[in-house]
Amino acid sequence: MPTVYDRHFNQVRNIARHLHNHYHIAANELLFLSSFIINLVLGRLIHWTAPQEEVYNYYTDKRNILNQLFVKNGWAWTTIVIVVFYVSILTQSRPRKSKVIREAVIRYAVITMWWILFTQWCFGLPIMDRIFVLTGGKCVVEDPGRHVKLFANLGNGKSVSSTISSYNCKRIKGSSWEGGHDPSGHVFLLIHSSLYLFLETAEYWPGWGALINSISSVVHNHEKTIIEKLKQLAILGVKIHPQLLVIGMISFWWFMLLTTNIYFHSIAEKLVGMVYGYLGIVVVYFVPRIFRQQSQIGKN
Ligand SMILES: CCCCCCCCCCCCCCCC(=O)SCCNC(=O)CCNC(=O)[C@H](O)C(C)(C)COP(=O)(O)O
Ligand SMILES: Nc1ncnc2c1ncn2[C@@H]1O[C@H](COP(=O)(O)O)[C@@H](OP(=O)(O)O)[C@H]1O
């Protein structure tokens, strides 16, 4: 007689099978894709239940070093990690190098273009700023300075603009970006980057066993000092198993996403950032699988 747990397990297995057969999403990919929804739910639960000093801490301060140095330059760090990854993988003698490089560069270019369109520039304002102004958002300032041409003077000591970018608005002293639906750029960037790193490197996954064995052979080498062990671990994570560097970057992005989810933006603004974060990745990694399968069926 199947228990209620067996029934639930079977239901989850059937959903996973359906997604695998129809949309070609493997179970581990599904788990990783859903981890960002779990992150959002966890962030909200912490926000509602944790004591104030845990919600408003160093990490939820915009000026914290992790935000300013890493997330604010998030695409640059993701680029560095993927370049190191490929250099390392390709120097460990791989066949068909030029094909691997060509395809990786094309995917990187498309994924970078999507990041640019959403956060930096989309034939004028980037998509996230367009959503904000289309839903009634404005940049309000007292003194527009050199951006004066983009502002209308309200005559009450304030000027407003719906043509200046969020980036430039935030740089004007005393400005406020108010009124519209402001999709979270952080949620977008952190999900977009994590998914890109995960899917781009999945083909070269050596398995947890191989990674754990390599780490433990360094850690348990009693002839080495701690400094030597740390050096060996760094070499291991960059030259031998660059997957460790990727795991480190993704884990860090996941943690930063959690702080965004705990403190910043409304749930709707985070969900919109999340949807756009998934979108570019789905187009580059999942849609081609469906077409490839259909053309395979056509050939048979
Ligand atoms: C096999 C892989 C092949 C790779 C080929 C590499 C070729 C290398 C050529 C290098 C070309 C340069 C490409 C661009 C590299 C960069 O990433 S430079 C720009 C870096 N900028 C950032 O990372 C900024 C990230 N920040 C943001 O997007 C926003 O600040 C934000 C986080 C979305 C939030 O904005 P708010 O204003 O805080 O809302
Ligand atoms: N995890 C995090 N840690 C610190 N600051 C964060 C953060 N997530 C978002 N922010 C800040 O919240 C604001 C809105 O971010 P976003 O729209 O990208 O989600 C940004 O402020 P600033 O633009 O004033 O730096 C950003 O720096």
mmCIF file of C-alpha atoms and ligand atoms in Angstrom:
data_model
loop_
_atom_site.group_PDB
_atom_site.id
_atom_site.type_symbol
_atom_site.label_atom_id
_atom_site.label_comp_id
_atom_site.label_asym_id
_atom_site.label_seq_id
_atom_site.Cartn_x
_atom_site.Cartn_y
_atom_site.Cartn_z
ATOM 1 C CA MET A 1 0.000 0.000 0.000
ATOM 2 C CA PRO A 2 1.715 3.270 -1.114
ATOM 3 C CA THR A 3 2.037 5.887 1.619
ATOM 4 C CA VAL A 4 1.194 9.561 1.144
ATOM 5 C CA TYR A 5 4.954 10.225 0.769
ATOM 6 C CA ASP A 6 5.186 7.655 -2.045
ATOM 7 C CA ARG A 7 2.305 9.370 -3.820
ATOM 8 C CA HIS A 8 3.915 12.805 -3.495
ATOM 9 C CA PHE A 9 7.272 11.439 -4.607
ATOM 10 C CA ASN A 10 5.630 9.852 -7.667
ATOM 11 C CA GLN A 11 3.854 13.108 -8.523
ATOM 12 C CA VAL A 12 7.132 15.059 -8.387
ATOM 13 C CA ARG A 13 8.819 12.339 -10.473
ATOM 14 C CA ASN A 14 6.058 12.506 -13.086
ATOM 15 C CA ILE A 15 6.362 16.302 -13.350
ATOM 16 C CA ALA A 16 10.160 15.966 -13.725
ATOM 17 C CA ARG A 17 9.680 13.290 -16.425
ATOM 18 C CA HIS A 18 7.162 15.449 -18.275
ATOM 19 C CA LEU A 19 9.545 18.432 -18.237
ATOM 20 C CA HIS A 20 12.387 16.205 -19.380
ATOM 21 C CA ASN A 21 10.440 14.572 -22.215
ATOM 22 C CA HIS A 22 8.692 17.683 -23.509
ATOM 23 C CA TYR A 23 11.030 20.551 -22.689
ATOM 24 C CA HIS A 24 14.369 18.704 -22.274
ATOM 25 C CA ILE A 25 15.032 20.066 -18.807
ATOM 26 C CA ALA A 26 17.049 17.607 -16.686
ATOM 27 C CA ALA A 27 16.204 17.093 -13.000
ATOM 28 C CA ASN A 28 19.378 18.851 -11.760
ATOM 29 C CA GLU A 29 18.655 21.820 -14.042
ATOM 30 C CA LEU A 30 15.096 21.997 -12.743
ATOM 31 C CA LEU A 31 16.409 21.983 -9.190
ATOM 32 C CA PHE A 32 18.854 24.786 -9.956
ATOM 33 C CA LEU A 33 16.228 26.837 -11.824
ATOM 34 C CA SER A 34 13.841 26.526 -8.865
ATOM 35 C CA SER A 35 16.539 27.441 -6.336
ATOM 36 C CA PHE A 36 15.958 31.136 -7.162
ATOM 37 C CA ILE A 37 12.274 30.843 -6.296
ATOM 38 C CA ILE A 38 13.297 29.120 -3.045
ATOM 39 C CA ASN A 39 15.734 32.010 -2.474
ATOM 40 C CA LEU A 40 12.897 34.543 -2.882
ATOM 41 C CA VAL A 41 10.598 32.664 -0.495
ATOM 42 C CA LEU A 42 13.428 32.255 2.037
ATOM 43 C CA GLY A 43 14.302 35.960 1.788
ATOM 44 C CA ARG A 44 10.683 36.943 2.438
ATOM 45 C CA LEU A 45 10.382 34.537 5.381
ATOM 46 C CA ILE A 46 13.552 35.970 6.946
ATOM 47 C CA HIS A 47 12.236 39.493 6.353
ATOM 48 C CA TRP A 48 8.957 38.754 8.113
ATOM 49 C CA THR A 49 10.217 36.568 10.936
ATOM 50 C CA ALA A 50 13.779 37.541 11.861
ATOM 51 C CA PRO A 51 14.602 40.160 14.506
ATOM 52 C CA GLN A 52 15.257 43.684 13.155
ATOM 53 C CA GLU A 53 19.029 43.524 13.747
ATOM 54 C CA GLU A 54 19.206 40.467 11.476
ATOM 55 C CA VAL A 55 17.200 42.114 8.690
ATOM 56 C CA TYR A 56 18.955 45.484 8.822
ATOM 57 C CA ASN A 57 22.601 44.465 9.011
ATOM 58 C CA TYR A 58 25.890 45.134 7.212
ATOM 59 C CA TYR A 59 24.900 43.023 4.201
ATOM 60 C CA THR A 60 21.650 44.874 3.613
ATOM 61 C CA ASP A 61 23.485 48.207 3.507
ATOM 62 C CA LYS A 62 23.922 49.383 -0.114
ATOM 63 C CA ARG A 63 27.422 50.620 0.599
ATOM 64 C CA ASN A 64 28.721 47.255 1.789
ATOM 65 C CA ILE A 65 31.918 46.211 0.022
ATOM 66 C CA LEU A 66 30.448 42.997 -1.408
ATOM 67 C CA ASN A 67 27.737 44.997 -3.170
ATOM 68 C CA GLN A 68 29.957 47.840 -4.363
ATOM 69 C CA LEU A 69 32.935 45.758 -5.481
ATOM 70 C CA PHE A 70 31.265 42.562 -6.698
ATOM 71 C CA VAL A 71 27.557 42.888 -7.589
ATOM 72 C CA LYS A 72 27.862 46.401 -9.006
ATOM 73 C CA ASN A 73 30.499 44.939 -11.359
ATOM 74 C CA GLY A 74 28.739 41.587 -11.530
ATOM 75 C CA TRP A 75 28.942 41.010 -15.273
ATOM 76 C CA ALA A 76 32.672 41.754 -15.264
ATOM 77 C CA TRP A 77 33.246 39.126 -12.510
ATOM 78 C CA THR A 78 31.090 36.563 -14.312
ATOM 79 C CA THR A 79 33.104 37.243 -17.495
ATOM 80 C CA ILE A 80 36.407 36.744 -15.662
ATOM 81 C CA VAL A 81 35.202 33.428 -14.187
ATOM 82 C CA ILE A 82 34.005 32.037 -17.536
ATOM 83 C CA VAL A 83 37.214 33.095 -19.312
ATOM 84 C CA VAL A 84 39.370 31.448 -16.594
ATOM 85 C CA PHE A 85 37.143 28.362 -16.808
ATOM 86 C CA TYR A 86 37.531 27.952 -20.565
ATOM 87 C CA VAL A 87 41.261 28.708 -20.580
ATOM 88 C CA SER A 88 41.736 26.022 -17.942
ATOM 89 C CA ILE A 89 39.469 23.455 -19.629
ATOM 90 C CA LEU A 90 40.988 24.008 -23.066
ATOM 91 C CA THR A 91 44.574 23.742 -21.860
ATOM 92 C CA GLN A 92 43.732 20.309 -20.447
ATOM 93 C CA SER A 93 43.885 18.884 -23.995
ATOM 94 C CA ARG A 94 40.359 18.841 -25.418
ATOM 95 C CA PRO A 95 39.439 17.849 -28.947
ATOM 96 C CA ARG A 96 37.669 20.256 -31.390
ATOM 97 C CA LYS A 97 39.006 23.318 -29.563
ATOM 98 C CA SER A 98 38.106 25.864 -32.207
ATOM 99 C CA LYS A 99 34.476 24.650 -32.375
ATOM 100 C CA VAL A 100 34.186 24.765 -28.567
ATOM 101 C CA ILE A 101 35.610 28.323 -28.474
ATOM 102 C CA ARG A 102 33.458 29.550 -31.368
ATOM 103 C CA GLU A 103 30.222 28.271 -29.807
ATOM 104 C CA ALA A 104 31.136 29.555 -26.323
ATOM 105 C CA VAL A 105 31.916 33.028 -27.694
ATOM 106 C CA ILE A 106 28.605 33.154 -29.600
ATOM 107 C CA ARG A 107 26.619 32.164 -26.504
ATOM 108 C CA TYR A 108 28.582 34.661 -24.382
ATOM 109 C CA ALA A 109 27.905 37.447 -26.897
ATOM 110 C CA VAL A 110 24.139 36.751 -26.926
ATOM 111 C CA ILE A 111 23.955 36.477 -23.142
ATOM 112 C CA THR A 112 25.997 39.697 -22.739
ATOM 113 C CA MET A 113 23.717 41.446 -25.213
ATOM 114 C CA TRP A 114 20.695 40.480 -23.098
ATOM 115 C CA TRP A 115 22.398 41.877 -19.963
ATOM 116 C CA ILE A 116 23.141 45.122 -21.874
ATOM 117 C CA LEU A 117 19.563 45.422 -23.185
ATOM 118 C CA PHE A 118 18.006 44.877 -19.758
ATOM 119 C CA THR A 119 20.338 46.920 -17.561
ATOM 120 C CA GLN A 120 22.460 49.301 -19.659
ATOM 121 C CA TRP A 121 21.059 50.389 -23.009
ATOM 122 C CA CYS A 122 18.196 49.369 -25.274
ATOM 123 C CA PHE A 123 18.245 51.880 -28.127
ATOM 124 C CA GLY A 124 18.022 54.555 -25.430
ATOM 125 C CA LEU A 125 16.885 53.666 -21.920
ATOM 126 C CA PRO A 126 17.532 50.042 -20.875
ATOM 127 C CA ILE A 127 14.495 47.733 -20.577
ATOM 128 C CA MET A 128 14.392 48.000 -16.753
ATOM 129 C CA ASP A 129 14.204 51.822 -16.962
ATOM 130 C CA ARG A 130 11.641 51.690 -19.777
ATOM 131 C CA ILE A 131 9.372 49.529 -17.589
ATOM 132 C CA PHE A 132 9.796 52.093 -14.806
ATOM 133 C CA VAL A 133 8.882 55.161 -16.911
ATOM 134 C CA LEU A 134 6.074 53.352 -18.770
ATOM 135 C CA THR A 135 4.444 52.616 -15.409
ATOM 136 C CA GLY A 136 4.583 56.274 -14.380
ATOM 137 C CA GLY A 137 8.064 56.505 -12.836
ATOM 138 C CA LYS A 138 10.149 59.690 -12.877
ATOM 139 C CA CYS A 139 13.457 61.044 -11.767
ATOM 140 C CA VAL A 140 12.822 63.970 -9.405
ATOM 141 C CA VAL A 141 15.636 66.418 -8.536
ATOM 142 C CA GLU A 142 16.161 69.918 -7.225
ATOM 143 C CA ASP A 143 19.097 70.780 -9.452
ATOM 144 C CA PRO A 144 19.475 68.707 -12.668
ATOM 145 C CA GLY A 145 22.961 70.152 -13.290
ATOM 146 C CA ARG A 146 24.406 69.171 -16.664
ATOM 147 C CA HIS A 147 21.332 67.021 -17.472
ATOM 148 C CA VAL A 148 19.098 70.121 -17.530
ATOM 149 C CA LYS A 149 17.880 69.432 -21.097
ATOM 150 C CA LEU A 150 16.283 66.153 -19.987
ATOM 151 C CA PHE A 151 14.238 67.779 -17.196
ATOM 152 C CA ALA A 152 11.019 69.800 -16.994
ATOM 153 C CA ASN A 153 10.995 72.485 -14.294
ATOM 154 C CA LEU A 154 7.874 72.165 -12.114
ATOM 155 C CA GLY A 155 8.290 75.685 -10.725
ATOM 156 C CA ASN A 156 8.222 74.505 -7.086
ATOM 157 C CA GLY A 157 11.976 74.056 -6.827
ATOM 158 C CA LYS A 158 11.736 70.567 -8.340
ATOM 159 C CA SER A 159 12.414 69.221 -11.838
ATOM 160 C CA VAL A 160 11.260 65.887 -13.276
ATOM 161 C CA SER A 161 12.439 63.667 -16.107
ATOM 162 C CA SER A 162 11.246 60.433 -17.639
ATOM 163 C CA THR A 163 13.994 60.300 -20.247
ATOM 164 C CA ILE A 164 17.074 60.117 -18.019
ATOM 165 C CA SER A 165 18.414 56.637 -17.133
ATOM 166 C CA SER A 166 18.254 55.314 -13.560
ATOM 167 C CA TYR A 167 22.066 55.204 -13.601
ATOM 168 C CA ASN A 168 22.366 58.935 -14.377
ATOM 169 C CA CYS A 169 19.434 59.890 -12.145
ATOM 170 C CA LYS A 170 21.012 58.205 -9.117
ATOM 171 C CA ARG A 171 24.228 60.128 -9.725
ATOM 172 C CA ILE A 172 22.503 63.517 -9.313
ATOM 173 C CA LYS A 173 22.752 64.804 -5.741
ATOM 174 C CA GLY A 174 19.470 64.560 -3.808
ATOM 175 C CA SER A 175 17.634 62.782 -6.658
ATOM 176 C CA SER A 176 14.779 60.342 -6.216
ATOM 177 C CA TRP A 177 13.620 57.632 -8.621
ATOM 178 C CA GLU A 178 9.950 57.464 -7.785
ATOM 179 C CA GLY A 179 6.449 56.516 -8.814
ATOM 180 C CA GLY A 180 6.795 53.560 -11.189
ATOM 181 C CA HIS A 181 7.357 49.839 -11.124
ATOM 182 C CA ASP A 182 11.147 49.522 -10.732
ATOM 183 C CA PRO A 183 12.269 45.962 -11.666
ATOM 184 C CA SER A 184 15.216 44.780 -9.590
ATOM 185 C CA GLY A 185 18.447 44.964 -11.599
ATOM 186 C CA HIS A 186 20.234 42.992 -8.871
ATOM 187 C CA VAL A 187 17.752 40.100 -9.016
ATOM 188 C CA PHE A 188 18.066 40.064 -12.810
ATOM 189 C CA LEU A 189 21.868 40.176 -12.863
ATOM 190 C CA LEU A 190 22.406 37.585 -10.122
ATOM 191 C CA ILE A 191 19.982 35.045 -11.642
ATOM 192 C CA HIS A 192 21.152 35.702 -15.217
ATOM 193 C CA SER A 193 24.829 35.279 -14.229
ATOM 194 C CA SER A 194 24.297 32.192 -12.070
ATOM 195 C CA LEU A 195 22.242 30.391 -14.711
ATOM 196 C CA TYR A 196 24.747 31.302 -17.404
ATOM 197 C CA LEU A 197 27.673 29.914 -15.384
ATOM 198 C CA PHE A 198 25.752 26.770 -14.425
ATOM 199 C CA LEU A 199 24.524 25.878 -17.918
ATOM 200 C CA GLU A 200 27.697 26.907 -19.709
ATOM 201 C CA THR A 201 29.917 24.717 -17.533
ATOM 202 C CA ALA A 202 27.529 21.758 -17.013
ATOM 203 C CA GLU A 203 29.013 19.788 -19.902
ATOM 204 C CA TYR A 204 32.370 19.640 -18.105
ATOM 205 C CA TRP A 205 31.016 18.546 -14.716
ATOM 206 C CA PRO A 206 33.405 15.943 -13.248
ATOM 207 C CA GLY A 207 30.994 14.798 -10.484
ATOM 208 C CA TRP A 208 31.002 15.624 -6.756
ATOM 209 C CA GLY A 209 33.095 12.492 -6.050
ATOM 210 C CA ALA A 210 36.040 13.669 -8.164
ATOM 211 C CA LEU A 211 35.938 17.174 -6.672
ATOM 212 C CA ILE A 212 35.715 15.951 -3.083
ATOM 213 C CA ASN A 213 38.554 13.438 -3.612
ATOM 214 C CA SER A 214 40.831 16.123 -5.053
ATOM 215 C CA ILE A 215 40.097 18.534 -2.205
ATOM 216 C CA SER A 216 40.540 15.928 0.487
ATOM 217 C CA SER A 217 43.870 14.727 -0.968
ATOM 218 C CA VAL A 218 45.176 18.291 -0.571
ATOM 219 C CA VAL A 219 43.617 18.885 2.854
ATOM 220 C CA HIS A 220 44.808 15.546 4.276
ATOM 221 C CA ASN A 221 48.385 15.864 3.037
ATOM 222 C CA HIS A 222 50.133 16.109 6.424
ATOM 223 C CA GLU A 223 53.518 16.943 4.902
ATOM 224 C CA LYS A 224 52.323 20.402 3.780
ATOM 225 C CA THR A 225 51.915 23.556 5.841
ATOM 226 C CA ILE A 226 48.603 25.425 5.878
ATOM 227 C CA ILE A 227 49.976 28.069 3.478
ATOM 228 C CA GLU A 228 51.104 25.370 1.025
ATOM 229 C CA LYS A 229 47.715 23.690 1.269
ATOM 230 C CA LEU A 230 45.922 26.965 0.531
ATOM 231 C CA LYS A 231 48.170 27.536 -2.492
ATOM 232 C CA GLN A 232 47.460 24.026 -3.736
ATOM 233 C CA LEU A 233 43.715 24.539 -3.252
ATOM 234 C CA ALA A 234 43.892 27.758 -5.291
ATOM 235 C CA ILE A 235 45.751 25.935 -8.092
ATOM 236 C CA LEU A 236 43.219 23.101 -7.894
ATOM 237 C CA GLY A 237 40.270 25.509 -8.156
ATOM 238 C CA VAL A 238 41.705 27.433 -11.110
ATOM 239 C CA LYS A 239 43.873 25.055 -13.137
ATOM 240 C CA ILE A 240 42.692 21.520 -12.463
ATOM 241 C CA HIS A 241 39.039 21.752 -11.468
ATOM 242 C CA PRO A 242 37.906 25.286 -12.485
ATOM 243 C CA GLN A 243 34.416 24.042 -11.621
ATOM 244 C CA LEU A 244 35.386 24.932 -8.020
ATOM 245 C CA LEU A 245 35.791 28.573 -9.032
ATOM 246 C CA VAL A 246 32.390 28.443 -10.734
ATOM 247 C CA ILE A 247 30.799 26.859 -7.639
ATOM 248 C CA GLY A 248 32.347 29.642 -5.514
ATOM 249 C CA MET A 249 31.002 32.389 -7.792
ATOM 250 C CA ILE A 250 27.504 30.884 -8.007
ATOM 251 C CA SER A 251 27.344 30.382 -4.221
ATOM 252 C CA PHE A 252 28.378 33.981 -3.674
ATOM 253 C CA TRP A 253 25.746 35.262 -6.170
ATOM 254 C CA TRP A 254 23.135 33.109 -4.412
ATOM 255 C CA PHE A 255 24.021 34.681 -1.047
ATOM 256 C CA MET A 256 23.891 38.223 -2.500
ATOM 257 C CA LEU A 257 20.522 37.412 -4.077
ATOM 258 C CA LEU A 258 19.277 36.336 -0.658
ATOM 259 C CA THR A 259 20.248 39.725 0.827
ATOM 260 C CA THR A 260 18.434 41.490 -2.025
ATOM 261 C CA ASN A 261 15.400 39.291 -1.379
ATOM 262 C CA ILE A 262 15.482 39.950 2.365
ATOM 263 C CA TYR A 263 15.575 43.704 2.174
ATOM 264 C CA PHE A 264 15.262 45.443 -1.210
ATOM 265 C CA HIS A 265 12.296 46.091 -3.558
ATOM 266 C CA SER A 266 8.696 44.852 -3.575
ATOM 267 C CA ILE A 267 7.912 41.211 -4.391
ATOM 268 C CA ALA A 268 6.470 42.216 -7.801
ATOM 269 C CA GLU A 269 9.654 44.135 -8.715
ATOM 270 C CA LYS A 270 11.768 41.141 -7.763
ATOM 271 C CA LEU A 271 9.546 38.794 -9.766
ATOM 272 C CA VAL A 272 9.913 40.956 -12.881
ATOM 273 C CA GLY A 273 13.723 40.993 -12.445
ATOM 274 C CA MET A 274 13.549 37.207 -12.051
ATOM 275 C CA VAL A 275 11.438 36.625 -15.189
ATOM 276 C CA TYR A 276 13.859 38.672 -17.330
ATOM 277 C CA GLY A 277 16.763 36.823 -15.673
ATOM 278 C CA TYR A 278 15.303 33.497 -16.814
ATOM 279 C CA LEU A 279 14.263 34.764 -20.245
ATOM 280 C CA GLY A 280 17.635 35.250 -21.984
ATOM 281 C CA ILE A 281 18.903 31.944 -20.606
ATOM 282 C CA VAL A 282 15.818 30.015 -21.728
ATOM 283 C CA VAL A 283 16.213 31.383 -25.261
ATOM 284 C CA VAL A 284 19.923 30.505 -25.492
ATOM 285 C CA TYR A 285 20.016 27.129 -23.710
ATOM 286 C CA PHE A 286 16.546 25.541 -23.710
ATOM 287 C CA VAL A 287 14.744 26.676 -26.872
ATOM 288 C CA PRO A 288 17.499 25.271 -29.180
ATOM 289 C CA ARG A 289 17.076 21.847 -27.510
ATOM 290 C CA ILE A 290 13.403 21.757 -28.554
ATOM 291 C CA PHE A 291 14.280 22.689 -32.162
ATOM 292 C CA ARG A 292 17.165 20.201 -32.232
ATOM 293 C CA GLN A 293 14.820 17.435 -31.119
ATOM 294 C CA GLN A 294 12.167 18.365 -33.666
ATOM 295 C CA SER A 295 14.702 18.335 -36.494
ATOM 296 C CA GLN A 296 15.928 14.941 -35.200
ATOM 297 C CA ILE A 297 12.353 13.600 -35.351
ATOM 298 C CA GLY A 298 12.010 15.076 -38.871
ATOM 299 C CA LYS A 299 15.103 13.152 -40.013
ATOM 300 C CA ASN A 300 13.893 9.785 -38.610
HETATM 301 C C1 LIG B 1 34.126 31.490 -23.580
HETATM 302 C C2 LIG B 1 33.666 32.727 -23.091
HETATM 303 C C3 LIG B 1 34.089 33.650 -24.060
HETATM 304 C C4 LIG B 1 34.219 34.955 -23.478
HETATM 305 C C5 LIG B 1 34.730 35.851 -24.501
HETATM 306 C C6 LIG B 1 35.267 36.958 -23.767
HETATM 307 C C7 LIG B 1 35.775 37.972 -24.643
HETATM 308 C C8 LIG B 1 36.294 38.988 -23.744
HETATM 309 C C9 LIG B 1 36.059 40.287 -24.321
HETATM 310 C C10 LIG B 1 35.570 41.193 -23.257
HETATM 311 C C11 LIG B 1 34.499 42.023 -23.805
HETATM 312 C C12 LIG B 1 33.982 42.881 -22.750
HETATM 313 C C13 LIG B 1 32.572 42.516 -22.421
HETATM 314 C C14 LIG B 1 32.073 43.224 -21.283
HETATM 315 C C15 LIG B 1 32.773 42.867 -20.053
HETATM 316 C C16 LIG B 1 32.114 43.540 -18.949
HETATM 317 O O1 LIG B 1 31.362 42.906 -18.351
HETATM 318 S S1 LIG B 1 32.494 45.167 -18.635
HETATM 319 C C17 LIG B 1 31.208 45.874 -17.714
HETATM 320 C C18 LIG B 1 31.111 45.434 -16.362
HETATM 321 N N1 LIG B 1 29.985 46.060 -15.782
HETATM 322 C C19 LIG B 1 29.275 45.438 -14.901
HETATM 323 O O2 LIG B 1 29.539 44.335 -14.563
HETATM 324 C C20 LIG B 1 28.103 46.234 -14.326
HETATM 325 C C21 LIG B 1 27.111 45.333 -13.638
HETATM 326 N N2 LIG B 1 26.095 46.129 -12.989
HETATM 327 C C22 LIG B 1 24.849 46.262 -13.435
HETATM 328 O O3 LIG B 1 24.469 45.686 -14.435
HETATM 329 C C23 LIG B 1 23.935 47.179 -12.607
HETATM 330 O O4 LIG B 1 24.697 47.924 -11.747
HETATM 331 C C24 LIG B 1 22.945 46.346 -11.763
HETATM 332 C C25 LIG B 1 23.660 45.387 -10.844
HETATM 333 C C26 LIG B 1 22.038 45.580 -12.712
HETATM 334 C C27 LIG B 1 22.052 47.182 -10.846
HETATM 335 O O5 LIG B 1 21.946 48.417 -11.151
HETATM 336 P P1 LIG B 1 21.293 49.452 -10.067
HETATM 337 O O6 LIG B 1 21.609 50.781 -10.634
HETATM 338 O O7 LIG B 1 21.910 49.227 -8.739
HETATM 339 O O8 LIG B 1 19.823 49.191 -10.035
HETATM 340 N N1 LIG B 2 22.259 42.453 -2.027
HETATM 341 C C1 LIG B 2 22.354 43.781 -1.945
HETATM 342 N N2 LIG B 2 23.255 44.337 -1.102
HETATM 343 C C2 LIG B 2 23.352 45.671 -1.016
HETATM 344 N N3 LIG B 2 22.611 46.556 -1.728
HETATM 345 C C3 LIG B 2 21.699 46.042 -2.574
HETATM 346 C C4 LIG B 2 21.534 44.643 -2.725
HETATM 347 N N4 LIG B 2 20.546 44.431 -3.628
HETATM 348 C C5 LIG B 2 20.128 45.642 -4.030
HETATM 349 N N5 LIG B 2 20.825 46.606 -3.410
HETATM 350 C C6 LIG B 2 20.679 48.067 -3.599
HETATM 351 O O1 LIG B 2 19.300 48.374 -3.759
HETATM 352 C C7 LIG B 2 19.128 49.342 -4.787
HETATM 353 C C8 LIG B 2 18.224 48.777 -5.854
HETATM 354 O O2 LIG B 2 18.911 47.763 -6.548
HETATM 355 P P1 LIG B 2 18.347 47.022 -7.810
HETATM 356 O O3 LIG B 2 17.329 47.907 -8.449
HETATM 357 O O4 LIG B 2 19.509 46.759 -8.675
HETATM 358 O O5 LIG B 2 17.750 45.753 -7.307
HETATM 359 C C9 LIG B 2 20.518 49.675 -5.323
HETATM 360 O O6 LIG B 2 20.917 50.852 -4.704
HETATM 361 P P2 LIG B 2 21.834 51.947 -5.417
HETATM 362 O O7 LIG B 2 21.449 51.984 -6.850
HETATM 363 O O8 LIG B 2 21.557 53.197 -4.650
HETATM 364 O O9 LIG B 2 23.223 51.438 -5.210
HETATM 365 C C10 LIG B 2 21.357 48.501 -4.871
HETATM 366 O O10 LIG B 2 22.711 48.824 -4.632
#
